[in-house]
mmCIF file of N, CA and C in Angstrom:
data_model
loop_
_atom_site.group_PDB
_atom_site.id
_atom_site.type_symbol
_atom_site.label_atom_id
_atom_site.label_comp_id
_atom_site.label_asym_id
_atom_site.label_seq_id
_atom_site.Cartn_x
_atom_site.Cartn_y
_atom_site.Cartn_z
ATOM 1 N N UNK A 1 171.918 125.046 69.770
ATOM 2 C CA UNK A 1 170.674 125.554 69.214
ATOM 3 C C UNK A 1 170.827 125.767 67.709
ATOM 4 N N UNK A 2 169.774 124.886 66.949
ATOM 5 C CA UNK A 2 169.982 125.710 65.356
ATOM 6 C C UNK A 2 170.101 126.815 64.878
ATOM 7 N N UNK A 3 169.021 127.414 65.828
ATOM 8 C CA UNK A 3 168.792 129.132 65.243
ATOM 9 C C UNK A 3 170.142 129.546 65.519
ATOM 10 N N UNK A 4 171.121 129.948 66.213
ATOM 11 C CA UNK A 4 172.207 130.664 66.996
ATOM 12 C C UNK A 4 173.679 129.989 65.756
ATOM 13 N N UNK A 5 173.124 128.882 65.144
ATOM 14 C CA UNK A 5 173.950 128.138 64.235
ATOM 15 C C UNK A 5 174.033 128.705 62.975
ATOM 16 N N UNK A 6 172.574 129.116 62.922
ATOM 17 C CA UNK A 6 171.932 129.614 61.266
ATOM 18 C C UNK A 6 172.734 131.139 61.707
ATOM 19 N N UNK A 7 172.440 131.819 62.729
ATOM 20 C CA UNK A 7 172.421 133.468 62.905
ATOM 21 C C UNK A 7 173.949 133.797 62.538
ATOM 22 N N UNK A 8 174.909 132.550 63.510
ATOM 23 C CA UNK A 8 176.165 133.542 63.695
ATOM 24 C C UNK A 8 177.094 133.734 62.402
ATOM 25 N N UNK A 9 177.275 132.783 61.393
ATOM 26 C CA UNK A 9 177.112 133.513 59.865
ATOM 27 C C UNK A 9 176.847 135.061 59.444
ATOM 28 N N UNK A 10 175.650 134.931 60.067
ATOM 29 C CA UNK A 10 175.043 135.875 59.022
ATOM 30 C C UNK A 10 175.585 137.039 60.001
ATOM 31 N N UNK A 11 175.775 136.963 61.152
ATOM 32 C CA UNK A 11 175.834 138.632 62.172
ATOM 33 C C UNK A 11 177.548 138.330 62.144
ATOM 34 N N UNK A 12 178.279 137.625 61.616
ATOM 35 C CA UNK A 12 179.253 137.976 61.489
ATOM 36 C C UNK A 12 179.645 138.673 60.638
ATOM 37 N N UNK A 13 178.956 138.481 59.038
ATOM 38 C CA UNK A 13 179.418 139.063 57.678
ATOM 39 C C UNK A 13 178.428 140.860 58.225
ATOM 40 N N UNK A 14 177.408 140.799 58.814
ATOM 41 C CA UNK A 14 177.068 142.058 59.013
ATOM 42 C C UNK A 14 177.863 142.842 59.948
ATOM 43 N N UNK A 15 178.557 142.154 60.953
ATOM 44 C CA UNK A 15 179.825 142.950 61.610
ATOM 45 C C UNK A 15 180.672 143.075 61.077
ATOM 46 N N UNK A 16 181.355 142.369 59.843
ATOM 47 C CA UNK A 16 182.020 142.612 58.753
ATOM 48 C C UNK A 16 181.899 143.706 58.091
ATOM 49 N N UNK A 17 180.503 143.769 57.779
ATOM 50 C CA UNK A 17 180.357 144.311 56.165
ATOM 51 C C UNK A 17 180.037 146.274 57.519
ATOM 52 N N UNK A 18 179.735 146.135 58.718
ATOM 53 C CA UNK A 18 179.365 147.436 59.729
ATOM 54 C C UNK A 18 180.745 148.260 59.889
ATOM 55 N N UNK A 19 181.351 147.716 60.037
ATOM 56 C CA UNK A 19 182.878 147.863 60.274
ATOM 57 C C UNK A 19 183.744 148.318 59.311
ATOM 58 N N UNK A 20 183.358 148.043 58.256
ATOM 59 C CA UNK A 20 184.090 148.462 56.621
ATOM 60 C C UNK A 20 183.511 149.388 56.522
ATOM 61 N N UNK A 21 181.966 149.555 56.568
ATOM 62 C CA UNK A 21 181.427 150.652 56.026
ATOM 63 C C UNK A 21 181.558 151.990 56.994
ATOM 64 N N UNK A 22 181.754 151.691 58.047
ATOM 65 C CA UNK A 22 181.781 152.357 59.145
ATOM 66 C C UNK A 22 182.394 152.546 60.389
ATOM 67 N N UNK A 23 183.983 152.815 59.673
ATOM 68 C CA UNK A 23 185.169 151.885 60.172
ATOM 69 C C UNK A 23 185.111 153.043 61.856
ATOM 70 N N UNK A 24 184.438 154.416 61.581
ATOM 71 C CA UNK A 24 184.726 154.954 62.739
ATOM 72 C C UNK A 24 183.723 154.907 63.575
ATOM 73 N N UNK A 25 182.896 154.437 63.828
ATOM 74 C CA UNK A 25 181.473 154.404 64.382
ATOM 75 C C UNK A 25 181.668 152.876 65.228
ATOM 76 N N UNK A 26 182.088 152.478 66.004
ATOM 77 C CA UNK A 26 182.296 151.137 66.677
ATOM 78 C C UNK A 26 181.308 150.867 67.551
ATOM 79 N N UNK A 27 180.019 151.478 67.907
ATOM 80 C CA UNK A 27 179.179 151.323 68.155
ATOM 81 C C UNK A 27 177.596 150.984 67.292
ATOM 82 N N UNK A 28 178.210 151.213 65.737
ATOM 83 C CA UNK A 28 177.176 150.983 64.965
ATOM 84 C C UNK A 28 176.638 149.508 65.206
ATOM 85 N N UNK A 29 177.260 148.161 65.237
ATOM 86 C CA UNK A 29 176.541 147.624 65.312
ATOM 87 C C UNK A 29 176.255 147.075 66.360
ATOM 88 N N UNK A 30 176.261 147.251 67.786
ATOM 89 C CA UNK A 30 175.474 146.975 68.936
ATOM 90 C C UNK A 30 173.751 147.816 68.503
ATOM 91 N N UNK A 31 174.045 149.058 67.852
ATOM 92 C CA UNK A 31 173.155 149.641 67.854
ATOM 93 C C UNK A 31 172.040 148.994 66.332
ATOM 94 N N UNK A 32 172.706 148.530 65.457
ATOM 95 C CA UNK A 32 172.149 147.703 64.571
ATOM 96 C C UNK A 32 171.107 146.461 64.915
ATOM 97 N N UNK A 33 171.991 145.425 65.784
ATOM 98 C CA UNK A 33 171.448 144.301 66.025
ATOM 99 C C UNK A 33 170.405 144.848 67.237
ATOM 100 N N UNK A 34 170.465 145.932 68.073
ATOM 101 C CA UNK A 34 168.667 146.536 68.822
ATOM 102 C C UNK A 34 167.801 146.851 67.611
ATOM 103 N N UNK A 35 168.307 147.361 66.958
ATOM 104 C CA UNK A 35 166.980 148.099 65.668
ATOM 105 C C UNK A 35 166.292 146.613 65.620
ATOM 106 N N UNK A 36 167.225 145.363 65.067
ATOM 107 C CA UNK A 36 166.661 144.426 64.573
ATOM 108 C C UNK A 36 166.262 143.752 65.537
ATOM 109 N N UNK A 37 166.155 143.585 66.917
ATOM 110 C CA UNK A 37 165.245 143.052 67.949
ATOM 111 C C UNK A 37 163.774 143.939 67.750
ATOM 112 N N UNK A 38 164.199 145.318 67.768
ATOM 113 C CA UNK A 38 163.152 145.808 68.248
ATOM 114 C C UNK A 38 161.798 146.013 66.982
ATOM 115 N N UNK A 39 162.577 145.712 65.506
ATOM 116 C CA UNK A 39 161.815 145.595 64.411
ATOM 117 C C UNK A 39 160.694 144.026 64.869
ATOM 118 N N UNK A 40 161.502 142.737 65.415
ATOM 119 C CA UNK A 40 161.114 141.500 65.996
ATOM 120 C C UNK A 40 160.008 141.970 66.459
ATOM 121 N N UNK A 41 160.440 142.803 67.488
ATOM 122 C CA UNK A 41 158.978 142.998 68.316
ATOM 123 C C UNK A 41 157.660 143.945 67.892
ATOM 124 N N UNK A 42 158.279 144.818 66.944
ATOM 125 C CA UNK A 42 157.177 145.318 66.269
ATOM 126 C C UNK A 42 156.307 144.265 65.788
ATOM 127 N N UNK A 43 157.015 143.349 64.562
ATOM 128 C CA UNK A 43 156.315 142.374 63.905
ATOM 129 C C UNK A 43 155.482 141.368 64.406
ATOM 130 N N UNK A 44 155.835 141.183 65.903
ATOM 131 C CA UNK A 44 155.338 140.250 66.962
ATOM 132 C C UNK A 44 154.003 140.798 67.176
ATOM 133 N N UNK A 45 153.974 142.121 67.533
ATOM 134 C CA UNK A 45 152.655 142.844 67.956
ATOM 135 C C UNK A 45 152.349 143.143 66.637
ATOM 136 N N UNK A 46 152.473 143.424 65.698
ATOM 137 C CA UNK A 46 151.252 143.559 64.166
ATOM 138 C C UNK A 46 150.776 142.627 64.020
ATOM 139 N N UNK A 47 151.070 141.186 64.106
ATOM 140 C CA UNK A 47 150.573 140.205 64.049
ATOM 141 C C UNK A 47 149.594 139.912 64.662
ATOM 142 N N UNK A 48 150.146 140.270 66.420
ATOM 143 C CA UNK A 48 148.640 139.831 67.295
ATOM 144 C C UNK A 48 147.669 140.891 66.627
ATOM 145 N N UNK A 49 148.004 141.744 66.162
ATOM 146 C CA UNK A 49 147.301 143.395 66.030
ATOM 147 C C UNK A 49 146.394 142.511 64.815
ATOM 148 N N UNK A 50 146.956 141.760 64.235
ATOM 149 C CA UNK A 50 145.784 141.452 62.978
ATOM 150 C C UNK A 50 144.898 140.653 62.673
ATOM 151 N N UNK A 51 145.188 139.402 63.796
ATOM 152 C CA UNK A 51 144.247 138.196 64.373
ATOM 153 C C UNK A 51 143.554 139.792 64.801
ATOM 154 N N UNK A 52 143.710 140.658 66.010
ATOM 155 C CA UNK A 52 142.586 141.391 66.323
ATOM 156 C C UNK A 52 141.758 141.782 65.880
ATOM 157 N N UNK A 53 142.279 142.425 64.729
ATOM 158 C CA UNK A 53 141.429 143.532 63.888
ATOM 159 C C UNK A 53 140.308 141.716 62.995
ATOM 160 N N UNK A 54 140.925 141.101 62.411
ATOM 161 C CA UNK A 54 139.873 140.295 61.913
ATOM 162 C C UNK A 54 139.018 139.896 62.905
ATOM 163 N N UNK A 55 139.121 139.777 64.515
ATOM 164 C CA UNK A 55 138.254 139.224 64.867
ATOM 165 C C UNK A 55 136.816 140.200 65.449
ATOM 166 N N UNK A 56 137.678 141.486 65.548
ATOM 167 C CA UNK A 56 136.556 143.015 65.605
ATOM 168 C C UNK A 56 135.709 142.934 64.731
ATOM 169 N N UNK A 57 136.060 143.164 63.257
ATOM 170 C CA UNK A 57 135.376 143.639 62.410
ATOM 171 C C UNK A 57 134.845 142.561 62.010
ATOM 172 N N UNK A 58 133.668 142.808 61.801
ATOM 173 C CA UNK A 58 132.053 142.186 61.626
ATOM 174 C C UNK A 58 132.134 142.137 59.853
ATOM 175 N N UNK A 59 131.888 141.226 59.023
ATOM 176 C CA UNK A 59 131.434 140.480 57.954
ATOM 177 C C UNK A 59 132.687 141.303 57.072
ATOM 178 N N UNK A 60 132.897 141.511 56.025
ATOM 179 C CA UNK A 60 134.215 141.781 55.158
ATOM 180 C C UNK A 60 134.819 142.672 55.649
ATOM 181 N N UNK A 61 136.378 143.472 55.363
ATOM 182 C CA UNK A 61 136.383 144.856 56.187
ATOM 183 C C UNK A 61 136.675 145.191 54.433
ATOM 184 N N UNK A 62 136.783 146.610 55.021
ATOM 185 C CA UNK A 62 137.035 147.562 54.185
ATOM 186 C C UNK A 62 138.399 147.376 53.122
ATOM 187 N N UNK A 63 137.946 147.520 51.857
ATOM 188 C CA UNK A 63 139.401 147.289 50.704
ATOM 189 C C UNK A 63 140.743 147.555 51.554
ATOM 190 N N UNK A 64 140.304 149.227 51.489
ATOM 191 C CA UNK A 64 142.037 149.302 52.159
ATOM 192 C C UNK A 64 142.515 148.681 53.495
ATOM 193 N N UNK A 65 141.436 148.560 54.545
ATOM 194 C CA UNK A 65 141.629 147.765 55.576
ATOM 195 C C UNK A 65 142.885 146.568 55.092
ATOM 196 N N UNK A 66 142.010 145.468 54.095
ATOM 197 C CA UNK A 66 142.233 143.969 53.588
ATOM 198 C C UNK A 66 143.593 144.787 52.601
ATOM 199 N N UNK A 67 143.622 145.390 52.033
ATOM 200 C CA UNK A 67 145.188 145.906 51.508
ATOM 201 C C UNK A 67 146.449 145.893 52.813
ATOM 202 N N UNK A 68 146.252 146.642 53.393
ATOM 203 C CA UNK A 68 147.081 146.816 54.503
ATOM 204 C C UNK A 68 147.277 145.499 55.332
ATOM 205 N N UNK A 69 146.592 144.350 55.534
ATOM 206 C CA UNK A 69 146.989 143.300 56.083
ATOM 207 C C UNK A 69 146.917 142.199 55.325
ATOM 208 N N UNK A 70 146.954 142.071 54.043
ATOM 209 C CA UNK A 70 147.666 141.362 52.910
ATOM 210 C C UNK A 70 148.475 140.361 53.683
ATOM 211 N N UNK A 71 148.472 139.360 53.449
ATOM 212 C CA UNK A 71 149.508 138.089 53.436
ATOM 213 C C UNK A 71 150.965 138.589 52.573
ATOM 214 N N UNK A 72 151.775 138.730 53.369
ATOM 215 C CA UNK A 72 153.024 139.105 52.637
ATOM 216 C C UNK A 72 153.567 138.319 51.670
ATOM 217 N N UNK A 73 153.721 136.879 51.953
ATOM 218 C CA UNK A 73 153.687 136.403 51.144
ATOM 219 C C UNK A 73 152.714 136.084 50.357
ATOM 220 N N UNK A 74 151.641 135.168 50.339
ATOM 221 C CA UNK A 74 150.738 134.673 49.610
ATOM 222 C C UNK A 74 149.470 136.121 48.651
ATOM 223 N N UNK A 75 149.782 137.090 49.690
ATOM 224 C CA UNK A 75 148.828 138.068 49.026
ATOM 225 C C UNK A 75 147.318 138.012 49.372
ATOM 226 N N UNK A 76 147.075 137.048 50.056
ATOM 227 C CA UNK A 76 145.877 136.225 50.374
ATOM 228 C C UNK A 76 145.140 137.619 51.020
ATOM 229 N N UNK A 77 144.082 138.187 50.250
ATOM 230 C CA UNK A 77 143.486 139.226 51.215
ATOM 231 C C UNK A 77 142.302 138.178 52.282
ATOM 232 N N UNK A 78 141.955 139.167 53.405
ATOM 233 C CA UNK A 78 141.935 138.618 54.920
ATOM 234 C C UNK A 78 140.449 139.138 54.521
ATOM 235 N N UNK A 79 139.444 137.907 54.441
ATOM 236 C CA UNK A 79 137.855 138.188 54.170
ATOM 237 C C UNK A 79 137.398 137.137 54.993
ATOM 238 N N UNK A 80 135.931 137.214 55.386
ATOM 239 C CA UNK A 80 135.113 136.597 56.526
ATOM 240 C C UNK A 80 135.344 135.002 54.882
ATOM 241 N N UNK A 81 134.821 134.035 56.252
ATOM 242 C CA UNK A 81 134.684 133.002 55.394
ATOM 243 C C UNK A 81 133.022 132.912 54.728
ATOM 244 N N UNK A 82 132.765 132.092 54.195
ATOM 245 C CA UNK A 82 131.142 131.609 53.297
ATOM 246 C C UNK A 82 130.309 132.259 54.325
ATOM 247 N N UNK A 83 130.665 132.149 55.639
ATOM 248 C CA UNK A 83 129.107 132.243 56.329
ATOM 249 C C UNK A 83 129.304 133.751 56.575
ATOM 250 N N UNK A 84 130.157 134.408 56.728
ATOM 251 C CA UNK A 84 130.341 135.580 56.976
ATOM 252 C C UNK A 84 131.026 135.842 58.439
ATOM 253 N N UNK A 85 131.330 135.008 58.865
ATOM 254 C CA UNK A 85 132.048 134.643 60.496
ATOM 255 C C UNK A 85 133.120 135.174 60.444
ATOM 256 N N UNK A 86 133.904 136.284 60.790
ATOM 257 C CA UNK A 86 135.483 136.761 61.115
ATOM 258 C C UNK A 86 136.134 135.360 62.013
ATOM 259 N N UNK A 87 134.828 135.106 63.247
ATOM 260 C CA UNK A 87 135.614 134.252 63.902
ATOM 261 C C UNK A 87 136.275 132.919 63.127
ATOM 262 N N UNK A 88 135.882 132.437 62.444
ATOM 263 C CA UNK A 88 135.860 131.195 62.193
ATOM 264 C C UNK A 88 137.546 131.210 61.096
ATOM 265 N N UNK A 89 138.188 132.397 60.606
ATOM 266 C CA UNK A 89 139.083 132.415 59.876
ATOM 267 C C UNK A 89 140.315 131.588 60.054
ATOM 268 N N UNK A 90 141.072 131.127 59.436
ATOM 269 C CA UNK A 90 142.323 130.293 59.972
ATOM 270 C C UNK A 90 143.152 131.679 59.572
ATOM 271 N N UNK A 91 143.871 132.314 60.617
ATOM 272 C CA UNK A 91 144.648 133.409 60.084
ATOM 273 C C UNK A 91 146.222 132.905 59.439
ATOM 274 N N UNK A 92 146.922 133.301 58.582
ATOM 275 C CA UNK A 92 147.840 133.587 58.198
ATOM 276 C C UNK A 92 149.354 133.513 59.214
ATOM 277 N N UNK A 93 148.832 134.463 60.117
ATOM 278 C CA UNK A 93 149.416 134.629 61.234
ATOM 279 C C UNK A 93 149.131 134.952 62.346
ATOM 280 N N UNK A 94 149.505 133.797 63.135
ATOM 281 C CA UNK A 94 149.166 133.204 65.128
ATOM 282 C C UNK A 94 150.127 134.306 65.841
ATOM 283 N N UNK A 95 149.860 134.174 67.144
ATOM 284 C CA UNK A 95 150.440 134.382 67.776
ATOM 285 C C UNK A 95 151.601 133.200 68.441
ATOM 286 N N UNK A 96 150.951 131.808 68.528
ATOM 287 C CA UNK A 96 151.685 130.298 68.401
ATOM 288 C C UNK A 96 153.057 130.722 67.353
ATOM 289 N N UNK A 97 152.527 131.322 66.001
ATOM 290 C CA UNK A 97 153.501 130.768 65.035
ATOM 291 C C UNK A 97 154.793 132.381 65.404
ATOM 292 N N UNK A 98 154.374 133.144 66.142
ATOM 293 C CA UNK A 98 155.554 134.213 66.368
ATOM 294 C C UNK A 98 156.215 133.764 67.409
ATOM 295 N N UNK A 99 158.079 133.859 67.040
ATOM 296 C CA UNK A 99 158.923 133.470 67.971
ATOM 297 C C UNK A 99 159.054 134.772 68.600
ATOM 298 N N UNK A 100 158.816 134.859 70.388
ATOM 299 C CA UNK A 100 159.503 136.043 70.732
ATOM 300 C C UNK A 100 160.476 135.600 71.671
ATOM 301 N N UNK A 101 161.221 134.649 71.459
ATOM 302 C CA UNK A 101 161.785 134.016 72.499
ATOM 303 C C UNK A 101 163.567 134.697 72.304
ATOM 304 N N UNK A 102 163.695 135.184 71.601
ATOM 305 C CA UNK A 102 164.778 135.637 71.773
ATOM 306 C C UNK A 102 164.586 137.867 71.263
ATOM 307 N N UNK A 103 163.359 138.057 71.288
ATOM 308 C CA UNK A 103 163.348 138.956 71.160
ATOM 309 C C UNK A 103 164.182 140.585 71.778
ATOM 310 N N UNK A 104 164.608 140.110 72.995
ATOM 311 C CA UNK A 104 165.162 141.101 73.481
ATOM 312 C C UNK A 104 166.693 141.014 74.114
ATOM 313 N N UNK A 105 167.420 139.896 73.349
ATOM 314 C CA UNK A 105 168.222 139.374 73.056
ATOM 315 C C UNK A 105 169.045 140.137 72.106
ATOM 316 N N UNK A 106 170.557 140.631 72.266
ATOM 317 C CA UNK A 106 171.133 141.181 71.231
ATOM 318 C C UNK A 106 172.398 140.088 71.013
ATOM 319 N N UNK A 107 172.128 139.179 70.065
ATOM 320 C CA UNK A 107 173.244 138.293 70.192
ATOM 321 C C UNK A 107 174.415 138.450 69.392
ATOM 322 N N UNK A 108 175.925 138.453 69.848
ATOM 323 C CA UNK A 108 177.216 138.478 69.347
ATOM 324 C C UNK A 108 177.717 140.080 69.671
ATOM 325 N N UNK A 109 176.773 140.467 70.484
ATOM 326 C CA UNK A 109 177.142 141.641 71.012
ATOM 327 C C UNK A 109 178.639 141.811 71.372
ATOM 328 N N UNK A 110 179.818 142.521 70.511
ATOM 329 C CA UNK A 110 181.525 142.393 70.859
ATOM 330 C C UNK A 110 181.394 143.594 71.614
#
């Protein structure tokens, strides 16, 4: 698998770098790599949470609404299109485009 190719790098230097910092705590990072599943799954559900909310709210929403679900990257605030349709928006972020396939997965668990 690529992903598991790309990951084990990186969760090695963080069992590295858990272990130095926290040479007496040998449970820190089992308990690390859950935070970071369970952050996964937060992000999984804000997402569906924000296709929702655009498709509730009826013709622009509210500034701070469109602040708070900002395109993280692009910045792109989240407004009805020309006709005023929520439905019709291409969102930012799907539920298609969220991986939860390894979400509850703690991998390299020693």
């Amino acid at each position: 698998m690529k992903v598991d190719k790309l990951q084990e790098p990186l969760l090695e230097a963080l069992k590295i770098y858990i272990r130095k910092r926290r040479p007496n705590k040998p449970h820190m990072f089992p308990k690390i790599l859950m935070k970071i599943t369970d952050l996964r799954s937060i992000s999984a559900k804000g997402a569906e949470r924000v296709i929702t909310l655009k498709m509730e709210i009826p013709g622009s929403m509210p500034p701070l609404i469109q602040e708070m679900l900002e395109n993280s990257e692009g910045h792109e605030p989240l407004t009805p299109t020309s006709n005023g349709n929520p439905a019709e928006h291409s969102p930012s972020i799907s539920p298609s485009s969220v991986d939860n396939s390894s979400v509850s997965q703690s991998p390299m668990v020693q």
